[in-house]
Coordinates of C-alpha atoms and ligand atoms in Angstrom, one line a residue:
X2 CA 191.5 51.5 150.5
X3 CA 194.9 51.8 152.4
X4 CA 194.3 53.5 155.5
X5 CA 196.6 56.8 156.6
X6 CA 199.2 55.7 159.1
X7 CA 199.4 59.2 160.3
X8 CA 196.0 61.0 160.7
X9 CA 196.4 64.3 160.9
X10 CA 192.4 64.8 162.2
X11 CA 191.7 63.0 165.9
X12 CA 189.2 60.2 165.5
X13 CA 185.3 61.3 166.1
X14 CA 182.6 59.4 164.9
X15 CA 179.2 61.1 163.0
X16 CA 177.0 61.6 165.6
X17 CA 174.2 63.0 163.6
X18 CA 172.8 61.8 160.3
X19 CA 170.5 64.3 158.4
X20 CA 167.8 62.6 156.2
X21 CA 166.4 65.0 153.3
X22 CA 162.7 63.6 153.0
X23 CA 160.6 66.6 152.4
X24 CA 160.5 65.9 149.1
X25 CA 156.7 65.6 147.1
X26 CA 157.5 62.2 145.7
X27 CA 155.5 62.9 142.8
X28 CA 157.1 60.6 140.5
X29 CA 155.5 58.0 142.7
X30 CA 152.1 59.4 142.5
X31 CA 149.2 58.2 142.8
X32 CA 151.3 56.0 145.7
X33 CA 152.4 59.0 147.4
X34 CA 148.7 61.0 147.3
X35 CA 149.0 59.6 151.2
X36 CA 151.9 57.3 151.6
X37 CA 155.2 59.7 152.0
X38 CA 157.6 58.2 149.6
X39 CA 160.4 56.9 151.9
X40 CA 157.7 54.6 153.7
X41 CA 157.1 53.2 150.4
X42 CA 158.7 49.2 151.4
X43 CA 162.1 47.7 150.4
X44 CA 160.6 44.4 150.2
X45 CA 159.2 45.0 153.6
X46 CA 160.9 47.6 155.4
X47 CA 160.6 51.3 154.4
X48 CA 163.4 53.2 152.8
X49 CA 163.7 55.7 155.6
X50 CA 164.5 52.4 158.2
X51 CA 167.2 51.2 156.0
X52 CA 168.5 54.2 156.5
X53 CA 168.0 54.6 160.4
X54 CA 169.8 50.9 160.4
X55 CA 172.7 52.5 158.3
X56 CA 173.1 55.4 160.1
X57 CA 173.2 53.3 163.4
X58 CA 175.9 51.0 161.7
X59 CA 178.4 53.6 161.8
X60 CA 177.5 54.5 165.6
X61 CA 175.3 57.8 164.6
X62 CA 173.2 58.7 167.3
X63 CA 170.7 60.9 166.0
X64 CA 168.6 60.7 162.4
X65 CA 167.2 64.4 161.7
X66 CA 164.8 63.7 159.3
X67 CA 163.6 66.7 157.3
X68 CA 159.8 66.7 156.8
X69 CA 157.6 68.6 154.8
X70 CA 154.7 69.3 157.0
X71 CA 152.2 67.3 155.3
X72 CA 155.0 64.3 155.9
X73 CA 154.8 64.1 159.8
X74 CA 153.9 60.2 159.3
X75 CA 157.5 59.1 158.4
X76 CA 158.1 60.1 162.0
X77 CA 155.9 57.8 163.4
X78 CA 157.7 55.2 161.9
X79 CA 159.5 55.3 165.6
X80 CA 157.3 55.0 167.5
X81 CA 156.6 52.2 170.0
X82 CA 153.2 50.9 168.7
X83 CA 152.3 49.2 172.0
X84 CA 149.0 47.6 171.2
X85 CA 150.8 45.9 167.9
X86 CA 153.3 44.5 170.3
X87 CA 151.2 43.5 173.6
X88 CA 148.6 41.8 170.6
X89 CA 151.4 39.9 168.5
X90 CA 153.3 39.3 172.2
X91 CA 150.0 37.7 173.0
X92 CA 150.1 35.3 170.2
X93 CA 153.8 34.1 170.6
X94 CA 154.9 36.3 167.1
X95 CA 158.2 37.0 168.6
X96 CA 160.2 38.1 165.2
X97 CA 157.0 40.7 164.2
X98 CA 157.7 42.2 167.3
X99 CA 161.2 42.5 166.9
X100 CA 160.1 43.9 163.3
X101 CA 157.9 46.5 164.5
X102 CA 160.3 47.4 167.7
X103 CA 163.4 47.8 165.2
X104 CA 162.9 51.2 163.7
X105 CA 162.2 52.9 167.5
X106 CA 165.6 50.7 169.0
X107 CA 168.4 51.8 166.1
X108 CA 168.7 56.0 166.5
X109 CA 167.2 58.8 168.0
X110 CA 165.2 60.5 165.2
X111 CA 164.4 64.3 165.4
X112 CA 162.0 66.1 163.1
X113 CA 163.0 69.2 161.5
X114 CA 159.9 70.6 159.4
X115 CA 160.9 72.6 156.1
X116 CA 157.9 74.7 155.2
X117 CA 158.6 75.0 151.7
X118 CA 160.5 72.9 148.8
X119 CA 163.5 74.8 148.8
X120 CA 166.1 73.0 147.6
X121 CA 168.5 70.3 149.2
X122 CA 170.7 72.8 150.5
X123 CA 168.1 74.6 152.2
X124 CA 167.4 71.5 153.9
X125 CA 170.4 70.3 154.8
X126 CA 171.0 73.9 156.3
X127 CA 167.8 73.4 158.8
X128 CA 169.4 70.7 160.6
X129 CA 172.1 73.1 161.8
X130 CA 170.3 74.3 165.4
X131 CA 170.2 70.1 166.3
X132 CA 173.9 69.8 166.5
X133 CA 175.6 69.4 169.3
X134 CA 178.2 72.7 169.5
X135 CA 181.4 69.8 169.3
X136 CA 180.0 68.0 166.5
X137 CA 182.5 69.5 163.7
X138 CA 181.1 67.7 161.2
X139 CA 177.8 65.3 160.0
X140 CA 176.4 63.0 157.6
X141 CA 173.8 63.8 155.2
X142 CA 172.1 60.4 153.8
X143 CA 169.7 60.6 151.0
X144 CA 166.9 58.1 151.4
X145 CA 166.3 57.6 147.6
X146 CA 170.2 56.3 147.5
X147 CA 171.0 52.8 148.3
X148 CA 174.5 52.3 148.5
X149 CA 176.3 49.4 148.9
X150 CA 177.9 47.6 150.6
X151 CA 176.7 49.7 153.5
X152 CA 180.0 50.3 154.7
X153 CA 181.1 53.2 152.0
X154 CA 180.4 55.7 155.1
X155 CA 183.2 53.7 157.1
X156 CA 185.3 54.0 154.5
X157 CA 184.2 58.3 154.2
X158 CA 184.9 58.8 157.7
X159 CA 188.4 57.0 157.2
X160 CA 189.2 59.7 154.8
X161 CA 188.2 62.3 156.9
X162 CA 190.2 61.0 159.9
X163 CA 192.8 61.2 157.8
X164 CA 192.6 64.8 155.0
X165 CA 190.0 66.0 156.8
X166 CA 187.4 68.7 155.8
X167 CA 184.4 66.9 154.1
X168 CA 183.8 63.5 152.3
X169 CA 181.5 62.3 149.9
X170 CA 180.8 59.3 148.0
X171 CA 181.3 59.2 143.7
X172 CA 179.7 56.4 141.6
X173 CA 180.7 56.7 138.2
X174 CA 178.2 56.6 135.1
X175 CA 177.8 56.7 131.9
X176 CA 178.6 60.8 130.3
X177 CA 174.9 60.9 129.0
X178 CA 173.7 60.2 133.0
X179 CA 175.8 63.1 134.7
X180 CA 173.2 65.5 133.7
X181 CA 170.8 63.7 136.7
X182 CA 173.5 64.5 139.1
X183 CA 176.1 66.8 141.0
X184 CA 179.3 65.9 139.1
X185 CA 182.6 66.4 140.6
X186 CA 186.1 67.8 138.6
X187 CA 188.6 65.9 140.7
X188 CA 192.5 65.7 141.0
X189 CA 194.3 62.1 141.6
X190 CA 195.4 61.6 145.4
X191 CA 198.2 59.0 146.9
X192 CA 195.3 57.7 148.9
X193 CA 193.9 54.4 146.7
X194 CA 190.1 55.4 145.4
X195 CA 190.4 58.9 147.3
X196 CA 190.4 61.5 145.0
X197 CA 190.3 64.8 145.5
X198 CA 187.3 67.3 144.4
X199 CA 188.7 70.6 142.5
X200 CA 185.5 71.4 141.4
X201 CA 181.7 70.9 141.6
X202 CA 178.7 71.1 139.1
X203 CA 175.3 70.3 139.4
X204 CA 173.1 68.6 136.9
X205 CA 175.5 70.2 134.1
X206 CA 174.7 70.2 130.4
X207 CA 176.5 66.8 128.7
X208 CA 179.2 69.0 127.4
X209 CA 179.9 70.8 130.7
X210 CA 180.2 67.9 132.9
X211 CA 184.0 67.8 134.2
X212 CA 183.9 64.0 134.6
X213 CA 181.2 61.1 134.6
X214 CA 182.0 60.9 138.5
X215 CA 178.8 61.9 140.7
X216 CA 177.6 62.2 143.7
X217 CA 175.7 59.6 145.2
X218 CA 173.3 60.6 148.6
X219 CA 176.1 59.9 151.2
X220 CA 177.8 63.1 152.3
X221 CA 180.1 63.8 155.7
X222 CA 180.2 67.5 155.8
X223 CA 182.6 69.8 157.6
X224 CA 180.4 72.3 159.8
X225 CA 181.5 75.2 157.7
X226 CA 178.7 74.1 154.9
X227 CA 176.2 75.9 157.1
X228 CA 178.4 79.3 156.5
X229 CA 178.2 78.4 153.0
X230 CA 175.0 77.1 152.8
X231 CA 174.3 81.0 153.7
X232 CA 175.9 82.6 151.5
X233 CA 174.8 81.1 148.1
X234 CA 172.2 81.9 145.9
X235 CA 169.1 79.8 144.5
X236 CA 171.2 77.4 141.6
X237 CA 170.0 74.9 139.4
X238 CA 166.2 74.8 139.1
X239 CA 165.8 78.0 141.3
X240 CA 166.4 75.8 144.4
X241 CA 169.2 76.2 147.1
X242 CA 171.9 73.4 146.0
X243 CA 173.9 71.2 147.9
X244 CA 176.7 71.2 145.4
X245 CA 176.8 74.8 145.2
X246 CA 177.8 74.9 148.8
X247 CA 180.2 72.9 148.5
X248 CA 181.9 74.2 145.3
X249 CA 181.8 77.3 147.5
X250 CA 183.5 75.7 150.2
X251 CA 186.3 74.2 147.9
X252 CA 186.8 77.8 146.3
X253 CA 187.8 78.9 149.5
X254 CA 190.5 76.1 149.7
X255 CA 188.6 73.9 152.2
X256 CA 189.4 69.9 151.4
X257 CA 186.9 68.4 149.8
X258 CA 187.6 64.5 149.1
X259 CA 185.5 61.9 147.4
X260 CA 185.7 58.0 148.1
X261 CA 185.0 56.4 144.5
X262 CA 182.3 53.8 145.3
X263 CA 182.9 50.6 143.5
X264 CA 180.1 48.7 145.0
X265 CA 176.4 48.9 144.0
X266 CA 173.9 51.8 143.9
X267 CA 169.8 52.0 143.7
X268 CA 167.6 54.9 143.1
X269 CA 164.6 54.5 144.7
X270 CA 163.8 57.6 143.9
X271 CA 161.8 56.7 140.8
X272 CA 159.5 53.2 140.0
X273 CA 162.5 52.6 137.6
X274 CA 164.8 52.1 140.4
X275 CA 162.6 50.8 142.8
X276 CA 161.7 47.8 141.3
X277 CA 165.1 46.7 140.5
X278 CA 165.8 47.5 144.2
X279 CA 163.3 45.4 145.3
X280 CA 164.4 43.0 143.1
X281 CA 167.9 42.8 143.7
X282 CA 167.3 43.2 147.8
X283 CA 164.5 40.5 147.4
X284 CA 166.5 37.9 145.8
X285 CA 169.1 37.6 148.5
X286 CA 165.9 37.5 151.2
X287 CA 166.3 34.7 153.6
X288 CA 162.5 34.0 153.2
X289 CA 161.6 35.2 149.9
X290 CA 164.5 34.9 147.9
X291 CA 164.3 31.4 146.1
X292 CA 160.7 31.7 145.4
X293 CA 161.0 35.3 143.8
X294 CA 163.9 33.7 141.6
X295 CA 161.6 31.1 140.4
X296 CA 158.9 33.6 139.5
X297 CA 161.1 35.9 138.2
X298 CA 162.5 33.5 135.2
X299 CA 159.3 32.3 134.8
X300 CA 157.8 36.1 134.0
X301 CA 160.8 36.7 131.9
X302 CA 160.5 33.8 129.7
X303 CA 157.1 34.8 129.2
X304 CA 157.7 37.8 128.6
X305 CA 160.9 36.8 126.0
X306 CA 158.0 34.4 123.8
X307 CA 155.9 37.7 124.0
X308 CA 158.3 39.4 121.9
X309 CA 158.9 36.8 119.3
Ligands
G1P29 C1 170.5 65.2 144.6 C2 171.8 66.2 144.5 C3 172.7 65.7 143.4 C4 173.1 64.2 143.7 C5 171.8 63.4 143.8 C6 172.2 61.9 144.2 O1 169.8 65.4 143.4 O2 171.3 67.5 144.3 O3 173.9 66.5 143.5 O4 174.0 63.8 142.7 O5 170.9 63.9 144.7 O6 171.1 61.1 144.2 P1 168.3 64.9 143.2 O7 168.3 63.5 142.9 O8 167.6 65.1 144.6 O9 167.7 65.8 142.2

């Protein structure tokens, strides 16, 4: 992406980073009966760290995680765990330390309960009151997205710097997925895989969808959402959208830009996503990478003679 040579918007980095994760997770049930979904492990380390550690790539300070009340325990992902530590300390286990000290050492979390399954936009709308008054805008991360590379939200905050208002991240699919998704109508822009959003739907019908481009869990959202985020009415599913907030903001001539993702996605969301996440993360594993290769052809040519 070619950068803007002159930015119209000063320079400020996303300071806060609000985490959705009130969600039931019933699709993993009977996991999530008592483990909250986002501690469900990435090969070993739970969805909601990899997103602390992305959020604290991109200098955020502060991960407001929304929790459904009966969901307190993703919190205490951060804490310190001092008898863990002094007992593998004692024993010389100096990288399980590091391990269980990484989480508390990458961001400030903040818990913002949401009493009832609202909608996205209802929770992205409770985070408002831990914002600092100067932050004008901040990232919402989705913790059943994995994007990468990583560094799509460097790219997003480039694109703000530069056409300001708010960013998001596209992914395209195929026509028959949009229907999963909030699905933008965009316009070309002279910035290389920028384009700008005219329109936004979500989760339209095949027919209605005004592109195959989507949105992807990585938002950086002008302030102004929360006005928005006010003013609109339960949406799709009789929840409070996201994308309807935004389609507000754009009818109201606010920019609204997305950066066209061409790198990989995972939804871990779903045990269909999931595994190939763990999969895909846990062949390139420093430790566990060869050996899972192995296995893995072996269970697929077993699998392949299966079928014959
Ligand atoms: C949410 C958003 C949707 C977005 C999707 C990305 O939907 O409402 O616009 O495209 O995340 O994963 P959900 O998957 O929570 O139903």
């Amino acid at each position: 992406m070619s950068r803007d040579s002159s930015p119209k918007y000063s320079f400020q980095s996303t300071k806060t980073v609000v985490v959705p994760a009130a969600g039931m997770g019933t699709r993993f049930l009977p996991a999530t009966k008592t483990v909250p979904k986002e501690l469900l492990p990435v090969v070993d380390t739970p969805g909601i760290e990899l997103i602390a550690e992305e959020a604290a790539s991109v200098g955020a300070e502060r991960l407001a995680v929304i929790v459904a009340p009966s969901k307190q325990e993703i919190m205490r992902h951060f804490e310190e765990f001092p008898e863990i530590v002094e007992m593998l300390s004692a024993r010389g286990k100096d990288e399980q330390v590091a391990k269980v000290q990484r989480a508390q050492k990458l961001i400030h979390p903040v818990a913002v309960e949401q009493e009832k399954p609202l909608g996205l936009g209802h929770a992205v709308g409770l985070a408002e009151d831990v914002l600092d008054d100067d932050e004008d805008f901040f990232a919402v991360m989705l913790p059943d997205d994995i994007v990468l590379p990583a560094t799509v939200m460097e790219d997003m905050a480039r694109v703000r710097q530069a056409v300001g208002g708010s960013v998001l991240c596209a992914f395209e699919v195929s026509r028959e997925e949009t229907c999963n998704y909030g699905v933008f109508d965009v316009e070309d822009t002279n910035i290389d895989g920028v384009k700008k959003v005219v329109g936004m739907v979500e989760k339209p019908e095949l027919e209605e969808a005004p592109s195959n481009l989507v949105a992807t869990g990585r938002y950086l959202l002008d302030r102004k959402i929360f006005d928005a985020l006010r003013r609109i009415e339960p949406g799709k599913g009789g929840e409070l959208q996201l994308t309807d907030a935004i389609e507000l903001l754009i009818k109201e001539g606010e920019p609204v830009h997305v950066v066209v993702h061409k790198g990989k996605r995972h939804d871990l969301g779903n045990p269909g996503g999931f595994i190939p996440a763990n999969v895909d993360i846990g062949l390139r594993h420093p430790q566990y990478g060869r050996a899972l290769y192995a296995s893995l052809k072996r269970i697929i040519s077993d699998y392949e003679s299966e079928l014959k």
